[in-house]
Amino acid sequence: MKRYILIRLLESLAAIFVITVLVFALTHMSGSPVDALLPQDATQEQIDALVSAWGLDQSLPRQYLSFLGNALQGDFGDSLKWRGYSAMGVVADRLPQTLYLGGIAVAISVVVALPLGVMAAMRKGGKLDKAAQLFSLFGQSIPQFWFAILLIWFFAVALQLLPTSGSGSWQHVILPAIAMAWFQIAALSRLTRSAMLEVLDAEYVKLARVKGVSETRVVWVHALRNAAVVPLTYFGVLAGSVLTGSVTIETVFSWPGLGWVAIEAIRARDFPVVQAVVVIFALIYIVCNFLVDILNAYIDPRVRA
Amino acid sequence: MRHPFINRFAAQSASTLTSHIRKRAKAAGKTLLMSSAAAVMALQAAAQDVTVVIDPIASESNLYWETEGAFMLPSLQGLVGNNPETGKYDTSGLAESWKANEDLTSWTFTLKPQAEFHDGWGPVTAEDVVHSFNLHIGDDSRLSGIGNLRDATVTAVDAQTVRFDLPAPQADFLFMLAGRGVLAIYSKAQFDAEGLEGYKTKPAGTSPLVYESSELGQGMTFSTAQDHWSGVDADYDTLSIRFVGEAATKLAMLLSHEADIVSLSRELQPQALDAGFEILASTQGASQTSMVFGALYTDPEGGELPTGLPWADVRVREAMNRALDRSQLLEVLYDGRAEALPVFTMDAQYEGYTPALADRFDADYGYDPERAMALLAEAGYPDAFGDPVIPIIVTSLPGNPEFPLISELAQAYFEAVGLQTEMREMDGASILSARRDRNAPWIMPVRNAPIRPAQVGLQVYFSKVNRPTAYVDDAQINSVFDELAASTDMAERDALASQIFTKLYDDYTHMPLAKIFAEVTVDPDTITGWTFPGSTSSGLSHFELIKTAE
């Protein structure tokens, strides 16, 4: 197990390194921030001052090394768009909002998708199963931003039950969390259903039934515990989806999280913030997958073999 | 449903009427009935909160000089103001008067003695102006146009008098200090006590709106000053300005009555109008739109001249202009709420305006595809050109939502007369980068440019001063521009600017499209009027003049 963890840790570190190279290269390939930040009538003095202040006059390898060294200390430089804030300051300021929204979305996903998947499997071919499959089909087919706008239109504009956008109260989080959870519910319920169908046919489940164990206990304890490996594995993907989904959802709902920051920083060519956001997104994604791998290995010894 | 212009007229009339009633009420202050009515009105209006939704601003900071100057906090003021009706410079800023010496190199401003900063930071003095000036010209300044002030010397003559000495004449100096200004006045007393942190947290302003708070990327809140020293009191309690980028969300905020005033893209305005909301427009034109021929360089002084561009031939340029059906374009792009523009950067508000060009516009630039095809044939297009394909840039810039559509429509018109085109997608920063490298050989819509004095506009787009990013670099224009910049005789300046505009027009140096107004969509249940001249970069200003329903 220790060896497995060590190997996964090294792989994660390598992934982080590659990501830093990619992030640095891609942001610089898209052009100089000078052109995004200074007006077209900027004087040469203004241009020179900005170039010098941001070290843009140094060679790219030198800029990368400087970036990497600082990044290791959590220093991605100062934001070019949100003046007076460090890039990491912007990220740290907004990350809790994304985690809050993402956490609620994941909670909704789990609370809805697991029972739905289990019950669909128990009633295979029945009305509930068909309804769950239809739900999954729509959930995975409808673009997130479009669904988000539909939610706003129905609940905020037509019914005026909830706010359209922004943050500040518990009402504000409902629509973006549902919009974000929608896709996850569809995916997770399908996975749970198929995993449960497989397990419910297993010999040990039949044995439990023969032994007179109640159906509720058979399904929710014996079967679900074994079927849980598949949805658990999906959790790594789920974390990534929540983060990437936050970019769309936070923009539509004007939710002040990291996804919104990412879009605004990209628009403004705010290199330091873009780099900080992507690295933080990558770190969260890698850590989640690392934990899922460890959990998988813990649950299923075949994985670490 | 009323036409939006009628709405605007009605709103302005209501605003004017309200203002008139107030003036009368003041004059007849002894009249109990009027006073009581005014008191009741004031009480009724006292509990109003106004929410304005705009696009996220390019760079956010309470330190104005660290931004490009696209949005000045409504709590801050410059020395000079703009009249909300006419857009002309007026004394609604911090200076009560000003005078310039004969050669326009020295400008002296007398500050209003009653002007004072919010939160008890004391009266506005000449020292505050000098202090603010020094902050604005620092190395970290990113303000558009600050180059015009960098070499100035500012002296506090006495507590109420401040003098700007310039190295060269600046006929448009007031423009630098007015609505679209480059100098916001901050409190030196606050700086001495709290440093920049004080400004970052809660900068003391001077306007009828008092800065309260802001949330990163989300917006800002202002309260209204009671018994403001200027005599202008907003008729609402708080102003929230929210930044929302997604157009559909902005529309939803309006329809759900979460927002009172929304800067809504033109494509979504019809939906709001259908739902009973109204459009308010600036009293004056706010910006101009044009398509430009990239790299129209003919002055060898500017560097290597491009070769082989089809539009280097004036006949091709005229053909492209005549290929455009402008009336249809304006209808599609602006729902007809725009005015034809004869020359980009020329406006009747400023010097050099040449009515003859507007009169001749239909004859010289009118939609005439047959004439366009004849001109192209005369020019030998396409065979006479090594690469006859004309690249058209498709881009999206904040505040310019119609750009992609302009490019697509232009392509359709051009191809209809036989021009070969190709669309190229580029972001705004890459375009600017290419222009800085003097490598922008393409056709594109130019950023919706705020209407500015002739010299300022010409300098940015059509003069050697703004090499290498100017669109036109022509020896004759450059020469006349030098004379314009040096001239302090107003009649002569007018003639020189007119000469440049005429040359730009006669040479078909660009494809002028429209003069447009800044527009907001409002909830008539809560907002009855807002008079603003469209003279700032964002087009919005005079927030204190928003009139709320009673």
Short mmCIF file of C-alpha atoms in Angstrom, two decimals, chain B residues 43-326:
data_model
loop_
_atom_site.label_atom_id
_atom_site.label_comp_id
_atom_site.label_asym_id
_atom_site.label_seq_id
_atom_site.Cartn_x
_atom_site.Cartn_y
_atom_site.Cartn_z
CA LEU B 43 -40.07 61.71 2.18
CA GLN B 44 -41.65 59.34 -0.31
CA ALA B 45 -38.47 59.15 -2.31
CA ALA B 46 -36.22 58.81 0.71
CA ALA B 47 -36.45 55.06 0.98
CA GLN B 48 -35.47 54.29 -2.58
CA ASP B 49 -32.60 52.03 -3.52
CA VAL B 50 -31.47 52.03 -7.12
CA THR B 51 -29.69 49.08 -8.69
CA VAL B 52 -27.78 49.63 -11.89
CA VAL B 53 -26.33 46.66 -13.75
CA ILE B 54 -23.44 47.14 -16.13
CA ASP B 55 -20.81 44.95 -17.77
CA PRO B 56 -17.78 44.11 -15.63
CA ILE B 57 -15.28 46.91 -16.00
CA ALA B 58 -11.92 46.25 -17.60
CA SER B 59 -9.87 46.92 -14.52
CA GLU B 60 -11.20 47.40 -11.04
CA SER B 61 -9.56 49.66 -8.57
CA ASN B 62 -10.50 52.50 -6.30
CA LEU B 63 -7.25 54.05 -7.44
CA TYR B 64 -8.45 55.66 -10.64
CA TRP B 65 -4.98 56.11 -12.11
CA GLU B 66 -4.41 52.36 -12.01
CA THR B 67 -7.28 51.81 -14.43
CA GLU B 68 -7.54 52.76 -18.08
CA GLY B 69 -10.05 55.42 -17.12
CA ALA B 70 -13.09 53.56 -18.42
CA PHE B 71 -15.06 54.08 -15.24
CA MET B 72 -14.58 56.75 -12.60
CA LEU B 73 -16.23 56.04 -9.27
CA PRO B 74 -19.42 58.13 -9.20
CA SER B 75 -18.32 59.49 -5.83
CA LEU B 76 -15.24 61.12 -7.34
CA GLN B 77 -15.16 64.30 -9.37
CA GLY B 78 -12.79 66.12 -11.64
CA LEU B 79 -12.21 69.81 -11.87
CA VAL B 80 -14.52 70.31 -14.81
CA GLY B 81 -17.98 68.84 -15.38
CA ASN B 82 -20.21 68.16 -18.36
CA ASN B 83 -23.66 69.59 -18.74
CA PRO B 84 -26.09 66.68 -18.64
CA GLU B 85 -28.21 68.12 -21.44
CA THR B 86 -25.63 69.53 -23.82
CA GLY B 87 -22.48 67.66 -22.85
CA LYS B 88 -20.59 70.94 -22.86
CA TYR B 89 -18.02 71.69 -20.20
CA ASP B 90 -19.58 73.31 -17.17
CA THR B 91 -18.90 74.15 -13.57
CA SER B 92 -20.55 71.07 -12.10
CA GLY B 93 -17.08 69.81 -11.20
CA LEU B 94 -14.85 71.14 -8.45
CA ALA B 95 -13.74 74.32 -10.19
CA GLU B 96 -16.01 77.32 -10.25
CA SER B 97 -14.05 79.05 -12.98
CA TRP B 98 -10.97 78.77 -15.12
CA LYS B 99 -8.91 80.78 -17.54
CA ALA B 100 -6.09 80.09 -19.93
CA ASN B 101 -3.26 82.28 -21.12
CA GLU B 102 -3.12 83.37 -24.71
CA ASP B 103 -1.07 80.49 -26.04
CA LEU B 104 -3.06 77.89 -24.04
CA THR B 105 -0.01 76.66 -22.18
CA SER B 106 -1.14 77.79 -18.75
CA TRP B 107 -4.52 77.01 -17.28
CA THR B 108 -5.62 78.39 -13.94
CA PHE B 109 -8.56 76.97 -12.02
CA THR B 110 -10.36 78.48 -9.09
CA LEU B 111 -11.85 75.86 -6.82
CA LYS B 112 -15.30 76.14 -5.33
CA PRO B 113 -14.85 77.33 -1.76
CA GLN B 114 -17.74 75.23 -0.52
CA ALA B 115 -16.48 71.97 -2.08
CA GLU B 116 -15.58 69.38 0.50
CA PHE B 117 -14.71 65.73 0.77
CA HIS B 118 -16.97 63.10 2.23
CA ASP B 119 -16.47 61.55 5.64
CA GLY B 120 -15.11 64.72 7.17
CA TRP B 121 -11.87 64.93 5.19
CA GLY B 122 -12.24 68.67 4.84
CA PRO B 123 -12.51 71.18 2.04
CA VAL B 124 -11.11 70.65 -1.43
CA THR B 125 -7.96 72.70 -1.83
CA ALA B 126 -5.31 73.28 -4.45
CA GLU B 127 -3.03 70.94 -2.50
CA ASP B 128 -5.50 68.13 -3.13
CA VAL B 129 -5.30 68.81 -6.85
CA VAL B 130 -1.50 68.82 -6.85
CA HIS B 131 -1.44 65.64 -4.78
CA SER B 132 -3.93 63.90 -7.09
CA PHE B 133 -2.02 65.02 -10.16
CA ASN B 134 1.20 63.52 -8.83
CA LEU B 135 -0.53 60.22 -8.15
CA HIS B 136 -2.05 60.16 -11.63
CA ILE B 137 1.19 60.68 -13.53
CA GLY B 138 3.13 58.05 -11.56
CA ASP B 139 4.77 55.02 -13.18
CA ASP B 140 1.84 52.81 -12.26
CA SER B 141 -0.61 55.01 -14.11
CA ARG B 142 -2.44 53.24 -16.93
CA LEU B 143 -4.84 56.01 -17.77
CA SER B 144 -5.70 56.59 -21.38
CA GLY B 145 -4.60 60.09 -22.31
CA ILE B 146 -2.36 60.61 -19.30
CA GLY B 147 0.51 61.25 -21.71
CA ASN B 148 -1.00 64.68 -22.29
CA LEU B 149 -0.51 65.58 -18.66
CA ARG B 150 2.80 63.94 -17.83
CA ASP B 151 4.94 66.91 -18.71
CA ALA B 152 2.71 69.44 -17.05
CA THR B 153 3.68 71.30 -13.91
CA VAL B 154 0.98 71.90 -11.38
CA THR B 155 1.24 74.65 -8.82
CA ALA B 156 -0.98 75.49 -5.90
CA VAL B 157 -1.14 79.25 -6.28
CA ASP B 158 -3.21 79.58 -3.11
CA ALA B 159 -5.66 77.38 -1.26
CA GLN B 160 -8.35 77.82 -3.90
CA THR B 161 -6.27 78.38 -7.01
CA VAL B 162 -4.28 75.86 -8.97
CA ARG B 163 -2.33 76.37 -12.17
CA PHE B 164 -1.32 73.85 -14.82
CA ASP B 165 1.66 74.85 -16.93
CA LEU B 166 2.03 72.83 -20.09
CA PRO B 167 5.04 72.41 -22.35
CA ALA B 168 2.89 72.95 -25.45
CA PRO B 169 -0.49 74.49 -26.19
CA GLN B 170 -3.43 72.29 -25.34
CA ALA B 171 -6.66 73.64 -26.71
CA ASP B 172 -8.51 70.59 -25.45
CA PHE B 173 -7.13 70.73 -21.95
CA LEU B 174 -10.60 71.02 -20.41
CA PHE B 175 -11.52 67.72 -22.02
CA MET B 176 -8.72 66.08 -20.05
CA LEU B 177 -10.24 67.33 -16.83
CA ALA B 178 -13.93 66.84 -17.58
CA GLY B 179 -16.19 63.79 -17.72
CA ARG B 180 -13.93 61.50 -19.62
CA GLY B 181 -11.10 62.90 -17.64
CA VAL B 182 -7.75 61.69 -16.55
CA LEU B 183 -7.70 63.45 -13.22
CA ALA B 184 -9.96 62.52 -10.32
CA ILE B 185 -9.49 64.56 -7.20
CA TYR B 186 -8.58 62.62 -4.06
CA SER B 187 -8.17 63.95 -0.55
CA LYS B 188 -4.61 64.68 0.50
CA ALA B 189 -5.71 64.75 4.11
CA GLN B 190 -6.98 61.19 3.80
CA PHE B 191 -3.75 60.12 2.12
CA ASP B 192 -1.64 61.71 4.83
CA ALA B 193 -3.66 59.93 7.49
CA GLU B 194 -4.29 56.55 5.89
CA GLY B 195 -2.06 56.29 2.86
CA LEU B 196 -3.13 54.40 -0.25
CA GLU B 197 -4.86 51.83 1.93
CA GLY B 198 -7.40 54.48 2.83
CA TYR B 199 -8.16 55.06 -0.83
CA LYS B 200 -8.37 51.34 -1.48
CA THR B 201 -10.79 50.82 1.37
CA LYS B 202 -13.00 53.87 1.17
CA PRO B 203 -11.80 56.74 -0.98
CA ALA B 204 -13.33 60.01 0.05
CA GLY B 205 -15.00 61.66 -2.89
CA THR B 206 -16.78 64.91 -3.35
CA SER B 207 -19.88 64.21 -5.46
CA PRO B 208 -23.47 63.84 -4.19
CA LEU B 209 -22.80 60.09 -4.00
CA VAL B 210 -20.74 58.73 -1.13
CA TYR B 211 -18.68 55.59 -1.60
CA GLU B 212 -19.73 52.92 0.87
CA SER B 213 -18.28 49.59 -0.18
CA SER B 214 -17.34 47.36 -3.04
CA GLU B 215 -17.06 43.65 -3.55
CA LEU B 216 -14.42 42.32 -5.85
CA GLY B 217 -15.88 41.72 -9.28
CA GLN B 218 -19.43 42.07 -8.02
CA GLY B 219 -20.06 45.76 -7.76
CA MET B 220 -20.12 48.73 -5.47
CA THR B 221 -22.51 50.64 -3.29
CA PHE B 222 -22.96 54.34 -2.71
CA SER B 223 -25.14 56.27 -0.36
CA THR B 224 -26.41 59.73 -1.15
CA ALA B 225 -25.09 62.76 0.65
CA GLN B 226 -27.66 64.79 2.48
CA ASP B 227 -27.61 68.53 1.86
CA HIS B 228 -24.68 68.19 -0.44
CA TRP B 229 -22.48 71.25 -0.82
CA SER B 230 -23.23 71.40 -4.56
CA GLY B 231 -26.95 71.81 -3.93
CA VAL B 232 -27.66 68.61 -5.87
CA ASP B 233 -29.35 65.92 -3.85
CA ALA B 234 -30.13 62.56 -5.37
CA ASP B 235 -33.73 61.53 -4.83
CA TYR B 236 -32.88 58.03 -3.67
CA ASP B 237 -31.07 56.50 -0.72
CA THR B 238 -28.53 54.12 -2.10
CA LEU B 239 -27.06 53.29 -5.45
CA SER B 240 -25.81 49.78 -6.12
CA ILE B 241 -23.80 49.24 -9.24
CA ARG B 242 -23.52 45.56 -10.08
CA PHE B 243 -21.22 43.97 -12.63
CA VAL B 244 -22.87 41.21 -14.60
CA GLY B 245 -21.35 39.89 -17.81
CA GLU B 246 -23.95 37.43 -19.03
CA ALA B 247 -26.51 39.21 -21.20
CA ALA B 248 -29.37 36.80 -20.45
CA THR B 249 -28.80 37.22 -16.73
CA LYS B 250 -28.96 40.98 -17.05
CA LEU B 251 -32.25 40.72 -18.87
CA ALA B 252 -33.57 38.36 -16.21
CA MET B 253 -32.57 40.83 -13.50
CA LEU B 254 -34.59 43.50 -15.21
CA LEU B 255 -37.62 41.31 -15.87
CA SER B 256 -37.65 40.06 -12.29
CA HIS B 257 -37.37 43.66 -11.03
CA GLU B 258 -34.11 42.93 -9.24
CA ALA B 259 -32.50 45.72 -11.20
CA ASP B 260 -33.86 49.14 -12.01
CA ILE B 261 -31.45 50.12 -14.75
CA VAL B 262 -29.57 47.69 -16.96
CA SER B 263 -27.03 48.26 -19.65
CA LEU B 264 -28.58 45.72 -21.98
CA SER B 265 -27.21 44.62 -25.31
CA ARG B 266 -29.25 45.77 -28.26
CA GLU B 267 -30.27 42.25 -29.28
CA LEU B 268 -32.09 41.79 -25.98
CA GLN B 269 -33.67 45.23 -25.80
CA PRO B 270 -36.77 44.23 -27.82
CA GLN B 271 -37.64 41.56 -25.26
CA ALA B 272 -37.41 44.12 -22.48
CA LEU B 273 -39.49 46.61 -24.46
CA ASP B 274 -42.14 43.98 -25.11
CA ALA B 275 -42.36 43.42 -21.38
CA GLY B 276 -43.05 47.10 -20.77
CA PHE B 277 -39.57 48.30 -19.91
CA GLU B 278 -38.18 51.44 -21.47
CA ILE B 279 -34.98 52.66 -23.00
CA LEU B 280 -33.26 55.83 -21.88
CA ALA B 281 -30.55 57.26 -24.08
CA SER B 282 -27.84 59.80 -23.50
CA THR B 283 -28.79 63.31 -24.48
CA GLN B 284 -25.78 63.54 -26.79
CA GLY B 285 -24.04 61.02 -28.98
CA ALA B 286 -21.76 58.87 -26.88
CA SER B 287 -19.62 57.10 -29.42
CA GLN B 288 -18.93 56.55 -33.05
CA THR B 289 -18.53 53.36 -35.03
CA SER B 290 -16.59 52.85 -38.19
CA MET B 291 -14.81 50.20 -40.18
CA VAL B 292 -11.22 50.90 -40.94
CA PHE B 293 -8.69 49.88 -43.53
CA GLY B 294 -5.74 48.54 -41.61
CA ALA B 295 -2.24 49.71 -42.49
CA LEU B 296 -3.26 52.62 -44.68
CA TYR B 297 0.21 54.04 -44.45
CA THR B 298 1.58 56.34 -47.10
CA ASP B 299 4.02 58.45 -45.10
CA PRO B 300 7.49 56.92 -45.52
CA GLU B 301 8.59 58.68 -42.33
CA GLY B 302 6.51 56.20 -40.38
CA GLY B 303 8.49 53.17 -41.50
CA GLU B 304 8.21 50.54 -44.17
CA LEU B 305 5.12 50.98 -46.31
CA PRO B 306 2.86 48.02 -46.97
CA THR B 307 2.56 46.85 -50.54
CA GLY B 308 -0.04 44.99 -52.55
CA LEU B 309 -3.02 45.77 -50.35
CA PRO B 310 -6.12 46.06 -52.55
CA TRP B 311 -7.45 48.93 -50.47
CA ALA B 312 -4.32 50.95 -51.10
CA ASP B 313 -6.18 51.88 -54.31
CA VAL B 314 -8.68 54.63 -53.54
CA ARG B 315 -11.10 53.18 -56.09
CA VAL B 316 -11.29 49.96 -54.10
CA ARG B 317 -11.88 51.96 -50.92
CA GLU B 318 -14.67 53.93 -52.54
CA ALA B 319 -16.14 50.71 -53.93
CA MET B 320 -16.15 49.16 -50.47
CA ASN B 321 -17.84 52.21 -49.05
CA ARG B 322 -20.46 52.17 -51.77
CA ALA B 323 -21.06 48.48 -51.26
CA LEU B 324 -22.40 49.16 -47.78
CA ASP B 325 -26.11 49.81 -47.39
CA ARG B 326 -25.74 51.97 -44.32
#
